[in-house]
C-alpha cells in the first residue's frame, strides 16, 4: 500500500527491486526448511517436486539484475508471472506429500512445517501479485490522481488491496457462490439453508478480497454441507434452519461469526480439525487431492459460473460489483469438482487469517452445530505476520 499511493516511476522501480530481493530470500529459507526434513520425507515424489520447483525459482530469480528502467520491470513482471503459474501445483503436491509421509514424522512437526511453508507461500504471492497489480495500474490512465479519466472507483484499490472491503457484501457474494456449488453437488431439487445476516452491516476495512472470500467461502460451504447432510440423515422434510452470520465491528477489528445447526463436528474429527497430515479421513483426502492438479486456494477456483466481470470498473457504485482490473493467479484456476473434499479449508483459512494479524476459531456443539469466529484487523497498518521473524530469517 505504501508503494501504491501516489504511484510514480521511481516508486514502481523501488517496488520491483524490493520484490527482486525478497522473493529469492524467502524461497531460500523454505528450501533450507525442506533440506532439514528427514531424508525419507524429502524423497517423497510430491515433496521432491515442490523442492525442485522452489530451487528452480530461486536460481532464476537470484540472477535477475537490479531493475533500473520500466523495460527492466516489464521483463521482471513476465518472469514472476510465469513462476506464479508454475507454482499453482504446490499446495496439492504438498498436501499429498504430508499425508503420504504422516507416519514418518511427528504430526505436530509436519503441521508446523506445513503452516510455515504455506504462510511463506502466501507472503511471496502477495508481494509478487501486488507488484504486478501496481505495474498494471501504472500503465493505466487512472493512476494519475488529477487525471480527468480518474473515477472514485479507481481509488478503491491500491494494487491488490481493496480499501473498502465490506463484510456484508463479501458474505452475500460468497453465499451465492457456495449455494450454487451446493446445488450442483446435491442436485437442484435439494433445499438449501438460507444465509441470515445481522450486526454491523456497514463495517468496511482494507483487505485482499481473494483471501477474505476464500475464508468466508470455506466456512459457509462447511455449514451448508453439514446442514443439508444432517437433514438427509434424519430423513425429515422440515425447513432447514438458516446459517446465521453476525458481523461485529470494534475499533481495531471486525469479527464475523458463522453459526449453523448442522449437528457439529464428529468427535473423532475434532482433534484433527487443524491438521494437514493426520486424521481419520486422510486416505479419502489423499484420493481426492489426486483430482486437483492445481490449487491457488481461492473461492474463484470452485466457481460454477465464470461470468464475473474481469475489467476495472469505470464508475463508482456498489463495491460488490467491483472486481480488480488485474487477473492474477488468485482469481483464475482449473475447476475443482464442488463435492470434492480436501480437508484443507479450515487449516488453510486460519493461515490466511493469521497472516494479516487475525484469527480463526471454531467451537463445535456436538449434536447441534458449529460457531466459527473470524477476526480481521481493520486498521490497515498491520505488517504480515510471519512465523517467528527470527526463525524465518535464520539460515
Short mmCIF file of C-alpha atoms in Angstrom, two decimals:
data_model
loop_
_atom_site.label_atom_id
_atom_site.label_comp_id
_atom_site.label_asym_id
_atom_site.label_seq_id
_atom_site.Cartn_x
_atom_site.Cartn_y
_atom_site.Cartn_z
CA UNK A 1 0.00 0.00 0.00
CA UNK A 2 2.93 2.34 0.73
CA UNK A 3 4.38 1.80 -2.75
CA UNK A 4 0.95 2.11 -4.34
CA UNK A 5 -0.16 5.52 -3.09
CA UNK A 6 0.81 8.34 -5.49
CA UNK A 7 2.47 5.79 -7.74
CA UNK A 8 5.46 7.14 -9.69
CA UNK A 9 8.05 5.51 -11.93
CA UNK A 10 10.63 5.74 -9.13
CA UNK A 11 8.28 4.05 -6.65
CA UNK A 12 7.38 1.33 -9.14
CA UNK A 13 11.05 0.54 -9.76
CA UNK A 14 11.67 0.64 -6.00
CA UNK A 15 8.80 -1.87 -5.58
CA UNK A 16 10.33 -4.09 -8.28
CA UNK A 17 13.70 -4.16 -6.54
CA UNK A 18 12.03 -4.93 -3.21
CA UNK A 19 10.30 -7.94 -4.80
CA UNK A 20 13.52 -8.89 -6.63
CA UNK A 21 15.43 -9.21 -3.34
CA UNK A 22 12.60 -10.59 -1.16
CA UNK A 23 11.46 -13.50 -3.36
CA UNK A 24 14.77 -15.39 -3.60
CA UNK A 25 15.46 -14.72 0.10
CA UNK A 26 12.12 -16.19 1.20
CA UNK A 27 12.48 -19.10 -1.23
CA UNK A 28 15.93 -19.84 0.18
CA UNK A 29 14.51 -20.15 3.71
CA UNK A 30 11.89 -22.62 2.57
CA UNK A 31 14.43 -24.64 0.59
CA UNK A 32 16.51 -24.78 3.78
CA UNK A 33 13.43 -25.96 5.72
CA UNK A 34 12.94 -28.81 3.26
CA UNK A 35 16.63 -29.74 3.46
CA UNK A 36 16.28 -30.24 7.22
CA UNK A 37 13.37 -32.70 6.84
CA UNK A 38 14.15 -36.41 7.26
CA UNK A 39 15.65 -37.77 4.05
CA UNK A 40 12.83 -40.27 3.61
CA UNK A 41 10.33 -37.39 3.63
CA UNK A 42 12.23 -35.24 1.11
CA UNK A 43 12.43 -38.20 -1.28
CA UNK A 44 8.63 -38.44 -1.38
CA UNK A 45 7.84 -37.73 -5.06
CA UNK A 46 5.36 -34.91 -4.27
CA UNK A 47 7.59 -33.08 -1.80
CA UNK A 48 10.58 -33.66 -4.08
CA UNK A 49 8.71 -31.98 -6.96
CA UNK A 50 7.93 -28.97 -4.74
CA UNK A 51 11.61 -28.79 -3.76
CA UNK A 52 12.62 -28.79 -7.44
CA UNK A 53 10.08 -26.03 -8.23
CA UNK A 54 11.39 -23.89 -5.39
CA UNK A 55 15.02 -24.45 -6.35
CA UNK A 56 14.34 -23.63 -10.00
CA UNK A 57 12.53 -20.41 -9.00
CA UNK A 58 15.33 -19.47 -6.58
CA UNK A 59 18.03 -19.99 -9.23
CA UNK A 60 16.04 -17.99 -11.77
CA UNK A 61 15.14 -15.04 -9.51
CA UNK A 62 18.51 -14.65 -7.83
CA UNK A 63 20.08 -13.98 -11.25
CA UNK A 64 17.82 -11.01 -12.00
CA UNK A 65 19.93 -7.86 -12.15
CA UNK A 66 18.97 -4.59 -10.48
CA UNK A 67 15.91 -3.05 -12.11
CA UNK A 68 16.57 0.48 -13.35
CA UNK A 69 14.06 1.09 -16.16
CA UNK A 70 10.41 0.35 -17.00
CA UNK A 71 11.60 -2.13 -19.65
CA UNK A 72 13.57 -3.99 -16.98
CA UNK A 73 10.42 -4.05 -14.89
CA UNK A 74 8.31 -5.45 -17.76
CA UNK A 75 10.73 -8.35 -18.22
CA UNK A 76 10.77 -8.97 -14.48
CA UNK A 77 6.95 -8.98 -14.33
CA UNK A 78 6.84 -11.57 -17.09
CA UNK A 79 9.26 -13.79 -15.17
CA UNK A 80 7.35 -13.63 -11.87
CA UNK A 81 4.02 -14.19 -13.68
CA UNK A 82 5.39 -17.39 -15.20
CA UNK A 83 6.72 -18.50 -11.82
CA UNK A 84 3.34 -17.87 -10.14
CA UNK A 85 1.61 -20.03 -12.74
CA UNK A 86 4.17 -22.85 -12.38
CA UNK A 87 3.70 -22.87 -8.60
CA UNK A 88 -0.08 -23.45 -8.71
CA UNK A 89 0.71 -27.14 -8.29
CA UNK A 90 2.45 -26.56 -4.93
CA UNK A 91 -0.50 -26.78 -2.48
CA UNK A 92 -1.96 -30.11 -3.71
CA UNK A 93 1.52 -31.65 -4.05
CA UNK A 94 2.49 -30.55 -0.54
CA UNK A 95 -0.82 -31.83 0.84
CA UNK A 96 -0.40 -35.22 -0.82
CA UNK A 97 3.22 -35.40 0.34
CA UNK A 98 2.48 -34.71 4.01
CA UNK A 99 -0.40 -37.21 4.05
CA UNK A 100 1.76 -39.92 2.48
CA UNK A 101 4.55 -39.15 5.00
CA UNK A 102 2.22 -38.91 8.00
CA UNK A 103 3.87 -41.90 9.72
CA UNK A 104 7.44 -40.78 9.02
CA UNK A 105 7.42 -37.63 11.17
CA UNK A 106 5.67 -36.41 14.30
CA UNK A 107 2.29 -34.96 13.34
CA UNK A 108 2.98 -31.68 15.17
CA UNK A 109 6.31 -31.24 13.35
CA UNK A 110 4.69 -31.95 9.99
CA UNK A 111 1.90 -29.46 10.66
CA UNK A 112 4.40 -26.82 11.81
CA UNK A 113 6.38 -27.34 8.59
CA UNK A 114 3.19 -27.11 6.51
CA UNK A 115 1.96 -23.96 8.28
CA UNK A 116 5.32 -22.24 7.84
CA UNK A 117 5.67 -23.15 4.18
CA UNK A 118 2.08 -22.12 3.36
CA UNK A 119 2.32 -18.82 5.20
CA UNK A 120 5.59 -18.05 3.44
CA UNK A 121 3.98 -19.05 0.14
CA UNK A 122 1.15 -16.57 0.76
CA UNK A 123 3.70 -13.87 1.56
CA UNK A 124 5.59 -14.43 -1.69
CA UNK A 125 2.47 -14.47 -3.81
CA UNK A 126 1.13 -11.35 -2.10
CA UNK A 127 4.23 -9.25 -2.75
CA UNK A 128 4.62 -10.62 -6.30
CA UNK A 129 0.98 -10.07 -7.24
CA UNK A 130 0.87 -6.70 -5.52
CA UNK A 131 3.76 -5.59 -7.73
CA UNK A 132 2.08 -6.99 -10.87
CA UNK A 133 -1.08 -5.08 -9.92
CA UNK A 134 0.85 -1.86 -9.29
CA UNK A 135 2.59 -2.23 -12.66
CA UNK A 136 -0.75 -2.67 -14.39
CA UNK A 137 -2.13 0.35 -12.54
CA UNK A 138 0.91 2.43 -13.54
CA UNK A 139 0.36 1.52 -17.19
CA UNK A 140 -3.31 2.60 -16.98
CA UNK A 141 -4.59 6.20 -17.24
CA UNK A 142 -6.32 6.22 -13.86
CA UNK A 143 -3.17 6.09 -11.75
CA UNK A 144 -2.71 9.83 -12.17
CA UNK A 145 -4.60 11.48 -9.28
CA UNK A 146 -5.67 14.53 -11.28
CA UNK A 147 -6.50 12.75 -14.49
CA UNK A 148 -9.98 13.58 -15.83
CA UNK A 149 -10.49 9.86 -16.51
CA UNK A 150 -9.94 9.01 -12.85
CA UNK A 151 -13.10 7.98 -11.04
CA UNK A 152 -13.94 7.28 -7.44
CA UNK A 153 -13.93 3.55 -8.03
CA UNK A 154 -10.30 3.59 -9.19
CA UNK A 155 -9.27 4.73 -5.71
CA UNK A 156 -10.87 1.71 -4.07
CA UNK A 157 -7.83 -0.43 -4.83
CA UNK A 158 -4.14 0.01 -4.05
CA UNK A 159 -2.74 -2.83 -6.12
CA UNK A 160 -4.41 -5.97 -4.78
CA UNK A 161 -5.62 -4.30 -1.58
CA UNK A 162 -9.31 -3.35 -1.59
CA UNK A 163 -9.59 -0.30 0.67
CA UNK A 164 -13.34 -0.52 1.31
CA UNK A 165 -13.92 -4.21 1.82
CA UNK A 166 -17.48 -4.60 3.11
CA UNK A 167 -18.06 -7.73 5.19
CA UNK A 168 -21.78 -7.91 4.39
CA UNK A 169 -21.20 -7.79 0.63
CA UNK A 170 -18.44 -10.40 0.77
CA UNK A 171 -20.68 -12.77 2.78
CA UNK A 172 -23.57 -12.27 0.33
CA UNK A 173 -21.36 -12.82 -2.70
CA UNK A 174 -19.68 -15.91 -1.21
CA UNK A 175 -23.10 -17.19 -0.10
CA UNK A 176 -24.40 -17.06 -3.68
CA UNK A 177 -21.32 -18.89 -4.98
CA UNK A 178 -21.43 -21.58 -2.30
CA UNK A 179 -25.18 -22.15 -2.73
CA UNK A 180 -24.60 -22.57 -6.47
CA UNK A 181 -21.88 -25.12 -5.74
CA UNK A 182 -24.12 -26.98 -3.30
CA UNK A 183 -26.91 -27.05 -5.87
CA UNK A 184 -24.54 -28.73 -8.35
CA UNK A 185 -23.27 -31.18 -5.72
CA UNK A 186 -26.65 -32.20 -4.26
CA UNK A 187 -28.94 -31.62 -7.25
CA UNK A 188 -31.27 -28.69 -7.96
CA UNK A 189 -34.18 -30.35 -6.13
CA UNK A 190 -32.34 -30.29 -2.77
CA UNK A 191 -33.43 -27.44 -0.50
CA UNK A 192 -30.57 -25.34 0.86
CA UNK A 193 -30.39 -23.29 4.06
CA UNK A 194 -30.71 -19.53 3.75
CA UNK A 195 -27.99 -17.18 5.00
CA UNK A 196 -29.22 -14.67 7.55
CA UNK A 197 -27.07 -11.57 8.17
CA UNK A 198 -27.15 -9.35 11.24
CA UNK A 199 -24.94 -6.92 13.17
CA UNK A 200 -22.81 -4.07 11.86
CA UNK A 201 -23.59 -4.47 8.17
CA UNK A 202 -21.79 -1.26 7.13
CA UNK A 203 -18.37 -2.29 8.50
CA UNK A 204 -15.54 -1.74 5.99
CA UNK A 205 -11.79 -2.36 6.19
CA UNK A 206 -8.78 -2.68 3.84
CA UNK A 207 -8.09 -6.28 2.84
CA UNK A 208 -7.13 -8.53 -0.05
CA UNK A 209 -10.52 -9.66 -1.34
CA UNK A 210 -9.47 -13.10 -2.56
CA UNK A 211 -8.12 -14.01 0.91
CA UNK A 212 -11.33 -12.99 2.67
CA UNK A 213 -13.53 -14.67 0.05
CA UNK A 214 -11.62 -17.92 0.48
CA UNK A 215 -12.04 -17.99 4.27
CA UNK A 216 -15.72 -16.96 4.23
CA UNK A 217 -16.42 -19.30 1.31
CA UNK A 218 -14.96 -22.31 3.13
CA UNK A 219 -16.86 -21.52 6.35
CA UNK A 220 -20.18 -21.15 4.52
CA UNK A 221 -19.50 -24.25 2.44
CA UNK A 222 -18.88 -26.33 5.56
CA UNK A 223 -22.06 -25.01 7.19
CA UNK A 224 -24.27 -25.61 4.15
CA UNK A 225 -22.92 -29.14 3.64
CA UNK A 226 -23.35 -30.03 7.30
CA UNK A 227 -26.92 -28.64 7.44
CA UNK A 228 -28.03 -30.40 4.25
CA UNK A 229 -26.45 -33.72 5.22
CA UNK A 230 -27.89 -33.63 8.72
CA UNK A 231 -31.38 -33.33 7.22
CA UNK A 232 -30.67 -36.11 4.71
CA UNK A 233 -29.57 -38.43 7.54
CA UNK A 234 -32.60 -37.51 9.59
CA UNK A 235 -34.92 -38.10 6.67
CA UNK A 236 -37.13 -35.14 7.61
CA UNK A 237 -38.69 -32.75 5.14
CA UNK A 238 -38.88 -29.78 7.50
CA UNK A 239 -37.42 -26.42 6.53
CA UNK A 240 -33.69 -26.16 7.02
CA UNK A 241 -32.50 -23.84 9.81
CA UNK A 242 -30.71 -20.78 8.41
CA UNK A 243 -26.99 -20.16 8.66
CA UNK A 244 -26.64 -17.06 10.80
CA UNK A 245 -23.78 -14.67 10.07
CA UNK A 246 -23.15 -11.91 12.62
CA UNK A 247 -20.78 -9.03 11.85
CA UNK A 248 -19.33 -7.16 14.83
CA UNK A 249 -17.24 -4.03 14.35
CA UNK A 250 -14.82 -2.96 17.10
CA UNK A 251 -12.34 -0.07 17.00
CA UNK A 252 -9.41 -2.24 15.89
CA UNK A 253 -11.01 -5.26 14.27
CA UNK A 254 -14.08 -6.83 12.70
CA UNK A 255 -15.38 -10.21 13.90
CA UNK A 256 -17.52 -12.38 11.62
CA UNK A 257 -19.36 -15.24 13.31
CA UNK A 258 -20.81 -18.04 11.18
CA UNK A 259 -23.31 -20.21 13.10
CA UNK A 260 -25.06 -23.30 11.79
CA UNK A 261 -27.24 -26.09 13.12
CA UNK A 262 -25.58 -28.83 11.10
CA UNK A 263 -25.01 -31.21 14.00
CA UNK A 264 -21.50 -30.14 14.97
CA UNK A 265 -18.16 -31.74 14.18
CA UNK A 266 -17.89 -35.51 14.86
CA UNK A 267 -15.86 -36.31 17.98
CA UNK A 268 -13.32 -38.38 16.03
CA UNK A 269 -12.62 -35.48 13.63
CA UNK A 270 -12.31 -32.69 16.22
CA UNK A 271 -8.70 -33.36 17.36
CA UNK A 272 -7.54 -33.20 13.73
CA UNK A 273 -9.51 -30.11 12.70
CA UNK A 274 -6.39 -28.00 12.05
CA UNK A 275 -4.12 -30.84 10.94
CA UNK A 276 -2.79 -31.20 7.40
CA UNK A 277 -1.43 -34.74 7.74
CA UNK A 278 -3.28 -36.88 10.31
CA UNK A 279 -6.95 -37.67 10.70
CA UNK A 280 -9.48 -40.47 10.16
CA UNK A 281 -10.26 -39.27 6.61
CA UNK A 282 -6.65 -38.99 5.40
CA UNK A 283 -6.95 -41.70 2.75
CA UNK A 284 -10.13 -40.15 1.33
CA UNK A 285 -8.43 -36.71 1.22
CA UNK A 286 -5.38 -38.19 -0.50
CA UNK A 287 -7.58 -39.79 -3.15
CA UNK A 288 -9.45 -36.51 -3.73
CA UNK A 289 -6.22 -34.50 -3.98
CA UNK A 290 -5.17 -36.62 -6.96
CA UNK A 291 -8.07 -34.97 -8.83
CA UNK A 292 -6.80 -31.43 -8.11
CA UNK A 293 -3.68 -30.80 -10.22
CA UNK A 294 -3.57 -27.09 -9.35
CA UNK A 295 -4.80 -25.04 -6.42
CA UNK A 296 -4.49 -21.33 -5.68
CA UNK A 297 -6.68 -21.61 -2.56
CA UNK A 298 -9.29 -19.10 -3.65
CA UNK A 299 -13.07 -19.13 -3.83
CA UNK A 300 -12.83 -18.44 -7.56
CA UNK A 301 -11.29 -21.83 -8.31
CA UNK A 302 -14.54 -23.59 -7.43
CA UNK A 303 -16.83 -21.07 -9.12
CA UNK A 304 -19.75 -22.57 -11.01
CA UNK A 305 -20.20 -19.64 -13.38
CA UNK A 306 -17.18 -17.84 -14.79
CA UNK A 307 -19.07 -14.72 -15.84
CA UNK A 308 -17.94 -12.17 -13.26
CA UNK A 309 -16.52 -9.01 -14.84
CA UNK A 310 -12.76 -9.01 -15.06
CA UNK A 311 -12.22 -5.39 -16.01
CA UNK A 312 -11.76 -2.49 -13.67
CA UNK A 313 -14.98 -0.52 -13.06
CA UNK A 314 -15.22 2.83 -14.78
CA UNK A 315 -17.70 4.39 -12.39
CA UNK A 316 -18.42 4.38 -8.73
CA UNK A 317 -21.07 2.05 -7.46
CA UNK A 318 -21.82 -0.91 -5.28
CA UNK A 319 -18.49 -2.39 -4.26
CA UNK A 320 -19.88 -5.92 -4.51
CA UNK A 321 -19.69 -5.44 -8.27
CA UNK A 322 -16.13 -4.18 -8.01
CA UNK A 323 -13.54 -6.53 -9.44
CA UNK A 324 -9.91 -5.68 -9.70
CA UNK A 325 -8.51 -4.90 -13.12
CA UNK A 326 -5.77 -7.43 -12.58
CA UNK A 327 -6.43 -11.07 -13.43
CA UNK A 328 -3.96 -12.76 -11.10
CA UNK A 329 -3.33 -16.37 -10.23
CA UNK A 330 -5.57 -15.66 -7.23
CA UNK A 331 -8.59 -15.16 -9.47
CA UNK A 332 -8.46 -17.93 -12.04
CA UNK A 333 -7.77 -21.62 -11.80
CA UNK A 334 -8.66 -25.03 -13.13
CA UNK A 335 -12.04 -26.13 -11.84
CA UNK A 336 -12.40 -28.33 -8.79
CA UNK A 337 -15.50 -30.54 -8.52
CA UNK A 338 -17.85 -28.94 -5.96
CA UNK A 339 -18.31 -32.10 -3.89
CA UNK A 340 -14.58 -32.85 -3.63
CA UNK A 341 -13.44 -32.57 -0.01
CA UNK A 342 -9.78 -31.91 0.61
CA UNK A 343 -9.84 -31.32 4.38
CA UNK A 344 -7.75 -28.18 3.92
CA UNK A 345 -10.35 -25.39 4.11
CA UNK A 346 -10.10 -24.69 7.83
CA UNK A 347 -6.32 -25.03 8.35
CA UNK A 348 -5.60 -23.02 5.19
CA UNK A 349 -8.23 -20.44 6.15
CA UNK A 350 -6.53 -19.99 9.51
CA UNK A 351 -3.15 -19.48 7.79
CA UNK A 352 -4.73 -16.72 5.68
CA UNK A 353 -6.38 -15.11 8.73
CA UNK A 354 -3.28 -15.19 10.92
CA UNK A 355 -1.09 -13.88 8.10
CA UNK A 356 -2.82 -10.48 8.44
CA UNK A 357 -2.79 -10.48 12.27
CA UNK A 358 -6.26 -12.01 12.53
CA UNK A 359 -7.55 -15.33 13.86
CA UNK A 360 -9.96 -18.13 13.07
CA UNK A 361 -11.58 -20.21 15.82
CA UNK A 362 -14.20 -22.95 15.63
CA UNK A 363 -16.43 -24.05 18.50
CA UNK A 364 -18.47 -27.21 18.00
CA UNK A 365 -21.57 -28.27 19.93
CA UNK A 366 -21.82 -31.94 19.05
CA UNK A 367 -25.35 -32.84 18.07
CA UNK A 368 -26.33 -29.21 17.44
CA UNK A 369 -23.99 -27.14 15.31
CA UNK A 370 -20.84 -25.05 14.93
CA UNK A 371 -19.86 -21.45 15.62
CA UNK A 372 -16.87 -20.16 13.65
CA UNK A 373 -15.29 -16.83 14.63
CA UNK A 374 -13.15 -14.97 12.09
CA UNK A 375 -11.34 -11.90 13.45
CA UNK A 376 -9.92 -9.41 10.97
CA UNK A 377 -7.66 -6.46 11.76
CA UNK A 378 -9.31 -3.34 10.34
CA UNK A 379 -6.55 -0.78 10.87
CA UNK A 380 -4.90 -1.42 7.53
CA UNK A 381 -1.44 -0.84 9.00
CA UNK A 382 -0.56 -4.37 10.06
CA UNK A 383 2.61 -5.94 8.77
CA UNK A 384 2.47 -9.51 7.52
CA UNK A 385 2.67 -11.98 10.40
CA UNK A 386 5.40 -14.45 9.53
CA UNK A 387 6.08 -17.33 11.90
CA UNK A 388 8.68 -16.10 14.37
CA UNK A 389 10.52 -13.49 12.32
CA UNK A 390 13.88 -14.57 13.74
CA UNK A 391 13.42 -18.18 12.68
CA UNK A 392 12.18 -17.08 9.25
CA UNK A 393 15.41 -15.13 8.70
CA UNK A 394 17.71 -17.75 10.18
CA UNK A 395 19.91 -19.71 7.81
#
